[in-house]
Amino acid sequence: MDKLYRDVQSGEDKYRYEMDYPCMGTCVIINNKNFDPKTGMSPRNGTEVDAAELEKTFSKLGYEVNLVHDQTVDQMVDLLAGVSNQNHRKSASFVCVLLSHGDEGVIYGTDGSEKLDDLTKFFKGDRCRSLVGKPKLFFIQACRGTDRDRGVTFDADSTDGQMLQSIPLEADFLYAYSTPPGYCAWRDKEKGSWFMEELCKMLHSFSGQLELIQIMTRVNYEVALHHESSSETPGYNGKKEIPCITSMLTKDFYFPKISD
């Protein structure tokens, strides 16, 4: 298609990302389930459910999806470096989804860990010129520590013109984590992770209607209120989770409406 369908009001808006591009862009999904025994990491059973639903969701949003499985650190670096070197001038945005084990500031390949910054740096303004001024969205399902959120009970109510500009290298990034720093992330071995399940649901329900941060706030609500761990393992039962959004976006971003 020559132009993306607009589901929000037409007209120029300096506070909204331009969507008049031939395509939405590339979506890279790295799904790491099995790990080298030397890492001490167990298989991430259930992650295949996340990967399949994410592939379907972002394809329906108009992205060209590249789904890969069980990547080593070097393979992850090479993949993202290669994608950053592509010409994205006809793309409205870029999406990367990382499904793996992790710790604060790091993500695991099948053979060891890598700093998250060393994977995202390829898309900064000085490295990927064709994505300058466009949203670069990273959705990360991984632990960021070992703490487990025990939750707390509460009483709830029922009721510009063309001109040269300078832009920060870190601008137009969004990092949506499954959990805050220091905490582990939860994943059902049959249904997939809480975060990715609700992310896909909310994208299906509200794309084309709500701006991205509003959608992510609804993801937070659903994960926080409607999920709780159930386990016979001491210290693992009745635990909660709240996703964590870090945004350096400079404008509102609207996905196109999903038509089922």
PDB file of N, CA and C in Angstrom, residues 84-168:
ATOM      1  N   SER A  84      20.270  -2.590  11.531  1.00  0.00           N
ATOM      2  CA  SER A  84      20.496  -1.149  11.666  1.00  0.00           C
ATOM      3  C   SER A  84      21.166  -0.559  10.432  1.00  0.00           C
ATOM      4  N   ASN A  85      21.900  -1.396   9.709  1.00  0.00           N
ATOM      5  CA  ASN A  85      22.594  -0.927   8.507  1.00  0.00           C
ATOM      6  C   ASN A  85      21.689  -0.911   7.272  1.00  0.00           C
ATOM      7  N   GLN A  86      20.491  -1.452   7.399  1.00  0.00           N
ATOM      8  CA  GLN A  86      19.554  -1.432   6.290  1.00  0.00           C
ATOM      9  C   GLN A  86      18.995  -0.018   6.097  1.00  0.00           C
ATOM     10  N   ASN A  87      18.412   0.212   4.940  1.00  0.00           N
ATOM     11  CA  ASN A  87      17.799   1.508   4.643  1.00  0.00           C
ATOM     12  C   ASN A  87      16.349   1.502   5.130  1.00  0.00           C
ATOM     13  N   HIS A  88      16.061   2.323   6.136  1.00  0.00           N
ATOM     14  CA  HIS A  88      14.731   2.392   6.729  1.00  0.00           C
ATOM     15  C   HIS A  88      13.976   3.660   6.316  1.00  0.00           C
ATOM     16  N   ARG A  89      14.403   4.287   5.241  1.00  0.00           N
ATOM     17  CA  ARG A  89      13.803   5.576   4.864  1.00  0.00           C
ATOM     18  C   ARG A  89      12.325   5.453   4.507  1.00  0.00           C
ATOM     19  N   LYS A  90      11.893   4.293   4.044  1.00  0.00           N
ATOM     20  CA  LYS A  90      10.486   4.097   3.696  1.00  0.00           C
ATOM     21  C   LYS A  90       9.671   3.541   4.853  1.00  0.00           C
ATOM     22  N   SER A  91      10.306   3.418   6.037  1.00  0.00           N
ATOM     23  CA  SER A  91       9.654   2.847   7.213  1.00  0.00           C
ATOM     24  C   SER A  91       9.230   3.928   8.189  1.00  0.00           C
ATOM     25  N   ALA A  92       8.092   3.702   8.830  1.00  0.00           N
ATOM     26  CA  ALA A  92       7.595   4.655   9.820  1.00  0.00           C
ATOM     27  C   ALA A  92       8.248   4.459  11.183  1.00  0.00           C
ATOM     28  N   SER A  93       8.800   3.259  11.439  1.00  0.00           N
ATOM     29  CA  SER A  93       9.287   2.944  12.780  1.00  0.00           C
ATOM     30  C   SER A  93      10.121   1.668  12.742  1.00  0.00           C
ATOM     31  N   PHE A  94      10.595   1.273  13.922  1.00  0.00           N
ATOM     32  CA  PHE A  94      11.311   0.013  14.082  1.00  0.00           C
ATOM     33  C   PHE A  94      10.896  -0.607  15.406  1.00  0.00           C
ATOM     34  N   VAL A  95      10.715  -1.928  15.416  1.00  0.00           N
ATOM     35  CA  VAL A  95      10.341  -2.654  16.635  1.00  0.00           C
ATOM     36  C   VAL A  95      11.307  -3.813  16.846  1.00  0.00           C
ATOM     37  N   CYS A  96      11.703  -4.014  18.099  1.00  0.00           N
ATOM     38  CA  CYS A  96      12.506  -5.178  18.476  1.00  0.00           C
ATOM     39  C   CYS A  96      11.901  -5.782  19.735  1.00  0.00           C
ATOM     40  N   VAL A  97      11.677  -7.092  19.720  1.00  0.00           N
ATOM     41  CA  VAL A  97      11.170  -7.808  20.887  1.00  0.00           C
ATOM     42  C   VAL A  97      12.228  -8.820  21.320  1.00  0.00           C
ATOM     43  N   LEU A  98      12.597  -8.774  22.596  1.00  0.00           N
ATOM     44  CA  LEU A  98      13.602  -9.683  23.142  1.00  0.00           C
ATOM     45  C   LEU A  98      12.941 -10.576  24.180  1.00  0.00           C
ATOM     46  N   LEU A  99      12.979 -11.878  23.946  1.00  0.00           N
ATOM     47  CA  LEU A  99      12.416 -12.866  24.857  1.00  0.00           C
ATOM     48  C   LEU A  99      13.554 -13.754  25.333  1.00  0.00           C
ATOM     49  N   SER A 100      13.962 -13.595  26.585  1.00  0.00           N
ATOM     50  CA  SER A 100      15.115 -14.365  27.058  1.00  0.00           C
ATOM     51  C   SER A 100      15.240 -14.267  28.567  1.00  0.00           C
ATOM     52  N   HIS A 101      16.243 -14.929  29.097  1.00  0.00           N
ATOM     53  CA  HIS A 101      16.643 -14.702  30.474  1.00  0.00           C
ATOM     54  C   HIS A 101      17.387 -13.366  30.536  1.00  0.00           C
ATOM     55  N   GLY A 102      17.469 -12.797  31.735  1.00  0.00           N
ATOM     56  CA  GLY A 102      18.187 -11.541  31.866  1.00  0.00           C
ATOM     57  C   GLY A 102      18.516 -11.221  33.306  1.00  0.00           C
ATOM     58  N   ASP A 103      19.164 -10.093  33.481  1.00  0.00           N
ATOM     59  CA  ASP A 103      19.461  -9.524  34.786  1.00  0.00           C
ATOM     60  C   ASP A 103      19.487  -8.022  34.560  1.00  0.00           C
ATOM     61  N   GLU A 104      19.707  -7.239  35.586  1.00  0.00           N
ATOM     62  CA  GLU A 104      19.652  -5.798  35.397  1.00  0.00           C
ATOM     63  C   GLU A 104      20.702  -5.328  34.393  1.00  0.00           C
ATOM     64  N   GLY A 105      20.233  -4.766  33.303  1.00  0.00           N
ATOM     65  CA  GLY A 105      21.125  -4.221  32.292  1.00  0.00           C
ATOM     66  C   GLY A 105      21.653  -5.214  31.284  1.00  0.00           C
ATOM     67  N   VAL A 106      21.305  -6.501  31.448  1.00  0.00           N
ATOM     68  CA  VAL A 106      21.829  -7.506  30.517  1.00  0.00           C
ATOM     69  C   VAL A 106      20.711  -8.413  30.014  1.00  0.00           C
ATOM     70  N   ILE A 107      20.938  -9.007  28.866  1.00  0.00           N
ATOM     71  CA  ILE A 107      20.034  -9.981  28.263  1.00  0.00           C
ATOM     72  C   ILE A 107      20.878 -11.179  27.848  1.00  0.00           C
ATOM     73  N   TYR A 108      20.300 -12.360  27.908  1.00  0.00           N
ATOM     74  CA  TYR A 108      21.071 -13.573  27.613  1.00  0.00           C
ATOM     75  C   TYR A 108      20.884 -14.052  26.178  1.00  0.00           C
ATOM     76  N   GLY A 109      22.010 -14.371  25.546  1.00  0.00           N
ATOM     77  CA  GLY A 109      22.005 -15.231  24.382  1.00  0.00           C
ATOM     78  C   GLY A 109      22.083 -16.651  24.885  1.00  0.00           C
ATOM     79  N   THR A 110      22.077 -17.613  23.996  1.00  0.00           N
ATOM     80  CA  THR A 110      22.091 -18.999  24.440  1.00  0.00           C
ATOM     81  C   THR A 110      23.407 -19.407  25.097  1.00  0.00           C
ATOM     82  N   ASP A 111      24.464 -18.609  24.876  1.00  0.00           N
ATOM     83  CA  ASP A 111      25.785 -18.979  25.389  1.00  0.00           C
ATOM     84  C   ASP A 111      26.344 -18.010  26.418  1.00  0.00           C
ATOM     85  N   GLY A 112      25.546 -17.021  26.828  1.00  0.00           N
ATOM     86  CA  GLY A 112      26.037 -16.054  27.805  1.00  0.00           C
ATOM     87  C   GLY A 112      25.257 -14.768  27.726  1.00  0.00           C
ATOM     88  N   SER A 113      25.683 -13.769  28.506  1.00  0.00           N
ATOM     89  CA  SER A 113      24.935 -12.522  28.596  1.00  0.00           C
ATOM     90  C   SER A 113      25.611 -11.396  27.816  1.00  0.00           C
ATOM     91  N   GLU A 114      24.809 -10.390  27.469  1.00  0.00           N
ATOM     92  CA  GLU A 114      25.290  -9.207  26.763  1.00  0.00           C
ATOM     93  C   GLU A 114      24.591  -7.994  27.342  1.00  0.00           C
ATOM     94  N   LYS A 115      25.290  -6.884  27.445  1.00  0.00           N
ATOM     95  CA  LYS A 115      24.652  -5.661  27.911  1.00  0.00           C
ATOM     96  C   LYS A 115      23.565  -5.242  26.927  1.00  0.00           C
ATOM     97  N   LEU A 116      22.423  -4.882  27.465  1.00  0.00           N
ATOM     98  CA  LEU A 116      21.325  -4.446  26.608  1.00  0.00           C
ATOM     99  C   LEU A 116      21.728  -3.223  25.786  1.00  0.00           C
ATOM    100  N   ASP A 117      22.500  -2.331  26.387  1.00  0.00           N
ATOM    101  CA  ASP A 117      22.955  -1.133  25.678  1.00  0.00           C
ATOM    102  C   ASP A 117      23.777  -1.486  24.445  1.00  0.00           C
ATOM    103  N   ASP A 118      24.482  -2.627  24.495  1.00  0.00           N
ATOM    104  CA  ASP A 118      25.314  -3.017  23.358  1.00  0.00           C
ATOM    105  C   ASP A 118      24.489  -3.603  22.215  1.00  0.00           C
ATOM    106  N   LEU A 119      23.206  -3.863  22.468  1.00  0.00           N
ATOM    107  CA  LEU A 119      22.314  -4.317  21.413  1.00  0.00           C
ATOM    108  C   LEU A 119      21.495  -3.151  20.843  1.00  0.00           C
ATOM    109  N   THR A 120      21.121  -2.223  21.697  1.00  0.00           N
ATOM    110  CA  THR A 120      20.279  -1.111  21.244  1.00  0.00           C
ATOM    111  C   THR A 120      21.088   0.033  20.624  1.00  0.00           C
ATOM    112  N   LYS A 121      22.391   0.073  20.886  1.00  0.00           N
ATOM    113  CA  LYS A 121      23.208   1.197  20.425  1.00  0.00           C
ATOM    114  C   LYS A 121      23.239   1.319  18.909  1.00  0.00           C
ATOM    115  N   PHE A 122      23.010   0.208  18.208  1.00  0.00           N
ATOM    116  CA  PHE A 122      23.070   0.238  16.747  1.00  0.00           C
ATOM    117  C   PHE A 122      21.989   1.129  16.132  1.00  0.00           C
ATOM    118  N   PHE A 123      20.953   1.439  16.913  1.00  0.00           N
ATOM    119  CA  PHE A 123      19.824   2.196  16.371  1.00  0.00           C
ATOM    120  C   PHE A 123      19.819   3.655  16.816  1.00  0.00           C
ATOM    121  N   LYS A 124      20.875   4.077  17.504  1.00  0.00           N
ATOM    122  CA  LYS A 124      20.969   5.480  17.904  1.00  0.00           C
ATOM    123  C   LYS A 124      21.230   6.359  16.694  1.00  0.00           C
ATOM    124  N   GLY A 125      20.978   7.637  16.874  1.00  0.00           N
ATOM    125  CA  GLY A 125      20.995   8.562  15.754  1.00  0.00           C
ATOM    126  C   GLY A 125      22.269   8.618  14.955  1.00  0.00           C
ATOM    127  N   ASP A 126      23.409   8.371  15.601  1.00  0.00           N
ATOM    128  CA  ASP A 126      24.689   8.432  14.887  1.00  0.00           C
ATOM    129  C   ASP A 126      25.035   7.124  14.196  1.00  0.00           C
ATOM    130  N   ARG A 127      24.249   6.055  14.469  1.00  0.00           N
ATOM    131  CA  ARG A 127      24.533   4.749  13.888  1.00  0.00           C
ATOM    132  C   ARG A 127      23.513   4.347  12.823  1.00  0.00           C
ATOM    133  N   CYS A 128      22.294   4.828  12.956  1.00  0.00           N
ATOM    134  CA  CYS A 128      21.225   4.445  12.030  1.00  0.00           C
ATOM    135  C   CYS A 128      20.502   5.710  11.571  1.00  0.00           C
ATOM    136  N   ARG A 129      21.052   6.356  10.566  1.00  0.00           N
ATOM    137  CA  ARG A 129      20.554   7.661  10.120  1.00  0.00           C
ATOM    138  C   ARG A 129      19.139   7.585   9.554  1.00  0.00           C
ATOM    139  N   SER A 130      18.786   6.450   8.940  1.00  0.00           N
ATOM    140  CA  SER A 130      17.476   6.371   8.291  1.00  0.00           C
ATOM    141  C   SER A 130      16.331   6.200   9.286  1.00  0.00           C
ATOM    142  N   LEU A 131      16.645   6.027  10.582  1.00  0.00           N
ATOM    143  CA  LEU A 131      15.608   5.974  11.616  1.00  0.00           C
ATOM    144  C   LEU A 131      15.626   7.199  12.528  1.00  0.00           C
ATOM    145  N   VAL A 132      16.434   8.189  12.197  1.00  0.00           N
ATOM    146  CA  VAL A 132      16.472   9.414  13.001  1.00  0.00           C
ATOM    147  C   VAL A 132      15.104  10.085  12.956  1.00  0.00           C
ATOM    148  N   GLY A 133      14.606  10.453  14.118  1.00  0.00           N
ATOM    149  CA  GLY A 133      13.312  11.110  14.203  1.00  0.00           C
ATOM    150  C   GLY A 133      12.127  10.169  14.141  1.00  0.00           C
ATOM    151  N   LYS A 134      12.394   8.861  14.076  1.00  0.00           N
ATOM    152  CA  LYS A 134      11.327   7.859  14.019  1.00  0.00           C
ATOM    153  C   LYS A 134      11.350   7.008  15.292  1.00  0.00           C
ATOM    154  N   PRO A 135      10.200   6.506  15.711  1.00  0.00           N
ATOM    155  CA  PRO A 135      10.163   5.704  16.942  1.00  0.00           C
ATOM    156  C   PRO A 135      10.866   4.368  16.791  1.00  0.00           C
ATOM    157  N   LYS A 136      11.655   4.054  17.803  1.00  0.00           N
ATOM    158  CA  LYS A 136      12.382   2.777  17.896  1.00  0.00           C
ATOM    159  C   LYS A 136      11.926   2.115  19.188  1.00  0.00           C
ATOM    160  N   LEU A 137      11.133   1.055  19.061  1.00  0.00           N
ATOM    161  CA  LEU A 137      10.414   0.469  20.185  1.00  0.00           C
ATOM    162  C   LEU A 137      11.007  -0.887  20.557  1.00  0.00           C
ATOM    163  N   PHE A 138      11.409  -1.033  21.821  1.00  0.00           N
ATOM    164  CA  PHE A 138      11.971  -2.286  22.318  1.00  0.00           C
ATOM    165  C   PHE A 138      11.063  -2.837  23.419  1.00  0.00           C
ATOM    166  N   PHE A 139      10.589  -4.058  23.219  1.00  0.00           N
ATOM    167  CA  PHE A 139       9.745  -4.745  24.196  1.00  0.00           C
ATOM    168  C   PHE A 139      10.547  -5.930  24.727  1.00  0.00           C
ATOM    169  N   ILE A 140      10.742  -5.968  26.050  1.00  0.00           N
ATOM    170  CA  ILE A 140      11.718  -6.896  26.627  1.00  0.00           C
ATOM    171  C   ILE A 140      11.075  -7.756  27.705  1.00  0.00           C
ATOM    172  N   GLN A 141      10.988  -9.052  27.436  1.00  0.00           N
ATOM    173  CA  GLN A 141      10.522 -10.031  28.412  1.00  0.00           C
ATOM    174  C   GLN A 141      11.738 -10.748  28.964  1.00  0.00           C
ATOM    175  N   ALA A 142      12.167 -10.328  30.151  1.00  0.00           N
ATOM    176  CA  ALA A 142      13.352 -10.916  30.780  1.00  0.00           C
ATOM    177  C   ALA A 142      13.415 -10.453  32.228  1.00  0.00           C
ATOM    178  N   CYS A 143      14.020 -11.260  33.065  1.00  0.00           N
ATOM    179  CA  CYS A 143      14.229 -10.842  34.452  1.00  0.00           C
ATOM    180  C   CYS A 143      15.213  -9.683  34.505  1.00  0.00           C
ATOM    181  N   ARG A 144      15.088  -8.855  35.537  1.00  0.00           N
ATOM    182  CA  ARG A 144      16.022  -7.753  35.767  1.00  0.00           C
ATOM    183  C   ARG A 144      16.603  -7.845  37.179  1.00  0.00           C
ATOM    184  N   GLY A 145      16.524  -9.030  37.745  1.00  0.00           N
ATOM    185  CA  GLY A 145      16.998  -9.264  39.105  1.00  0.00           C
ATOM    186  C   GLY A 145      16.325 -10.511  39.643  1.00  0.00           C
ATOM    187  N   THR A 146      16.388 -10.714  40.946  1.00  0.00           N
ATOM    188  CA  THR A 146      15.828 -11.921  41.556  1.00  0.00           C
ATOM    189  C   THR A 146      14.722 -11.630  42.563  1.00  0.00           C
ATOM    190  N   ASP A 147      14.459 -10.360  42.855  1.00  0.00           N
ATOM    191  CA  ASP A 147      13.393 -10.034  43.798  1.00  0.00           C
ATOM    192  C   ASP A 147      12.048 -10.445  43.224  1.00  0.00           C
ATOM    193  N   ARG A 148      11.129 -10.838  44.130  1.00  0.00           N
ATOM    194  CA  ARG A 148       9.781 -11.212  43.724  1.00  0.00           C
ATOM    195  C   ARG A 148       8.792 -10.292  44.417  1.00  0.00           C
ATOM    196  N   ASP A 149       7.922  -9.671  43.627  1.00  0.00           N
ATOM    197  CA  ASP A 149       6.966  -8.683  44.135  1.00  0.00           C
ATOM    198  C   ASP A 149       5.830  -9.400  44.861  1.00  0.00           C
ATOM    199  N   ARG A 150       5.728  -9.194  46.176  1.00  0.00           N
ATOM    200  CA  ARG A 150       4.713  -9.897  46.959  1.00  0.00           C
ATOM    201  C   ARG A 150       3.366  -9.201  46.910  1.00  0.00           C
ATOM    202  N   GLY A 151       3.316  -7.987  46.344  1.00  0.00           N
ATOM    203  CA  GLY A 151       2.054  -7.275  46.220  1.00  0.00           C
ATOM    204  C   GLY A 151       1.598  -6.674  47.537  1.00  0.00           C
ATOM    205  N   VAL A 152       0.501  -5.931  47.478  1.00  0.00           N
ATOM    206  CA  VAL A 152      -0.078  -5.317  48.664  1.00  0.00           C
ATOM    207  C   VAL A 152      -1.573  -5.191  48.437  1.00  0.00           C
ATOM    208  N   THR A 153      -2.365  -5.419  49.453  1.00  0.00           N
ATOM    209  CA  THR A 153      -3.813  -5.308  49.328  1.00  0.00           C
ATOM    210  C   THR A 153      -4.253  -3.877  49.603  1.00  0.00           C
ATOM    211  N   PHE A 154      -5.377  -3.474  49.011  1.00  0.00           N
ATOM    212  CA  PHE A 154      -5.895  -2.129  49.210  1.00  0.00           C
ATOM    213  C   PHE A 154      -7.396  -2.126  48.945  1.00  0.00           C
ATOM    214  N   ASP A 155      -8.064  -1.078  49.443  1.00  0.00           N
ATOM    215  CA  ASP A 155      -9.485  -0.901  49.198  1.00  0.00           C
ATOM    216  C   ASP A 155      -9.649  -0.089  47.922  1.00  0.00           C
ATOM    217  N   ALA A 156     -10.272  -0.684  46.901  1.00  0.00           N
ATOM    218  CA  ALA A 156     -10.431  -0.011  45.608  1.00  0.00           C
ATOM    219  C   ALA A 156     -11.830   0.533  45.445  1.00  0.00           C
ATOM    220  N   ASP A 157     -11.948   1.728  44.865  1.00  0.00           N
ATOM    221  CA  ASP A 157     -13.259   2.279  44.548  1.00  0.00           C
ATOM    222  C   ASP A 157     -13.900   1.447  43.447  1.00  0.00           C
ATOM    223  N   SER A 158     -15.201   1.422  43.382  1.00  0.00           N
ATOM    224  CA  SER A 158     -15.869   0.701  42.310  1.00  0.00           C
ATOM    225  C   SER A 158     -16.022   1.581  41.069  1.00  0.00           C
ATOM    226  N   THR A 159     -16.192   2.501  41.707  1.00  0.00           N
ATOM    227  CA  THR A 159     -16.419   3.455  40.601  1.00  0.00           C
ATOM    228  C   THR A 159     -15.062   4.110  39.801  1.00  0.00           C
ATOM    229  N   ASP A 160       5.350  22.560  12.253  1.00  0.00           N
ATOM    230  CA  ASP A 160       6.520  23.471  12.072  1.00  0.00           C
ATOM    231  C   ASP A 160       7.094  23.786  10.683  1.00  0.00           C
ATOM    232  N   GLY A 161       7.326  23.724   9.950  1.00  0.00           N
ATOM    233  CA  GLY A 161       8.052  24.075   8.710  1.00  0.00           C
ATOM    234  C   GLY A 161       9.343  23.275   8.538  1.00  0.00           C
ATOM    235  N   GLN A 162       9.874  23.215   7.319  1.00  0.00           N
ATOM    236  CA  GLN A 162      11.113  22.507   7.027  1.00  0.00           C
ATOM    237  C   GLN A 162      12.320  23.326   7.497  1.00  0.00           C
ATOM    238  N   MET A 163      13.148  22.708   8.329  1.00  0.00           N
ATOM    239  CA  MET A 163      14.340  23.398   8.811  1.00  0.00           C
ATOM    240  C   MET A 163      15.289  22.360   9.392  1.00  0.00           C
ATOM    241  N   LEU A 164      16.568  22.689   9.423  1.00  0.00           N
ATOM    242  CA  LEU A 164      17.552  21.799  10.013  1.00  0.00           C
ATOM    243  C   LEU A 164      17.403  21.817  11.526  1.00  0.00           C
ATOM    244  N   GLN A 165      17.447  20.655  12.120  1.00  0.00           N
ATOM    245  CA  GLN A 165      17.317  20.559  13.567  1.00  0.00           C
ATOM    246  C   GLN A 165      18.344  19.569  14.107  1.00  0.00           C
ATOM    247  N   SER A 166      18.685  19.759  15.361  1.00  0.00           N
ATOM    248  CA  SER A 166      19.553  18.816  16.060  1.00  0.00           C
ATOM    249  C   SER A 166      18.697  18.016  17.023  1.00  0.00           C
ATOM    250  N   ILE A 167      18.986  16.717  17.129  1.00  0.00           N
ATOM    251  CA  ILE A 167      18.174  15.865  17.981  1.00  0.00           C
ATOM    252  C   ILE A 167      19.103  14.972  18.801  1.00  0.00           C
ATOM    253  N   PRO A 168      18.788  14.703  20.068  1.00  0.00           N
ATOM    254  CA  PRO A 168      19.657  13.860  20.892  1.00  0.00           C
ATOM    255  C   PRO A 168      19.786  12.450  20.321  1.00  0.00           C
TER     256      PRO A 168
END
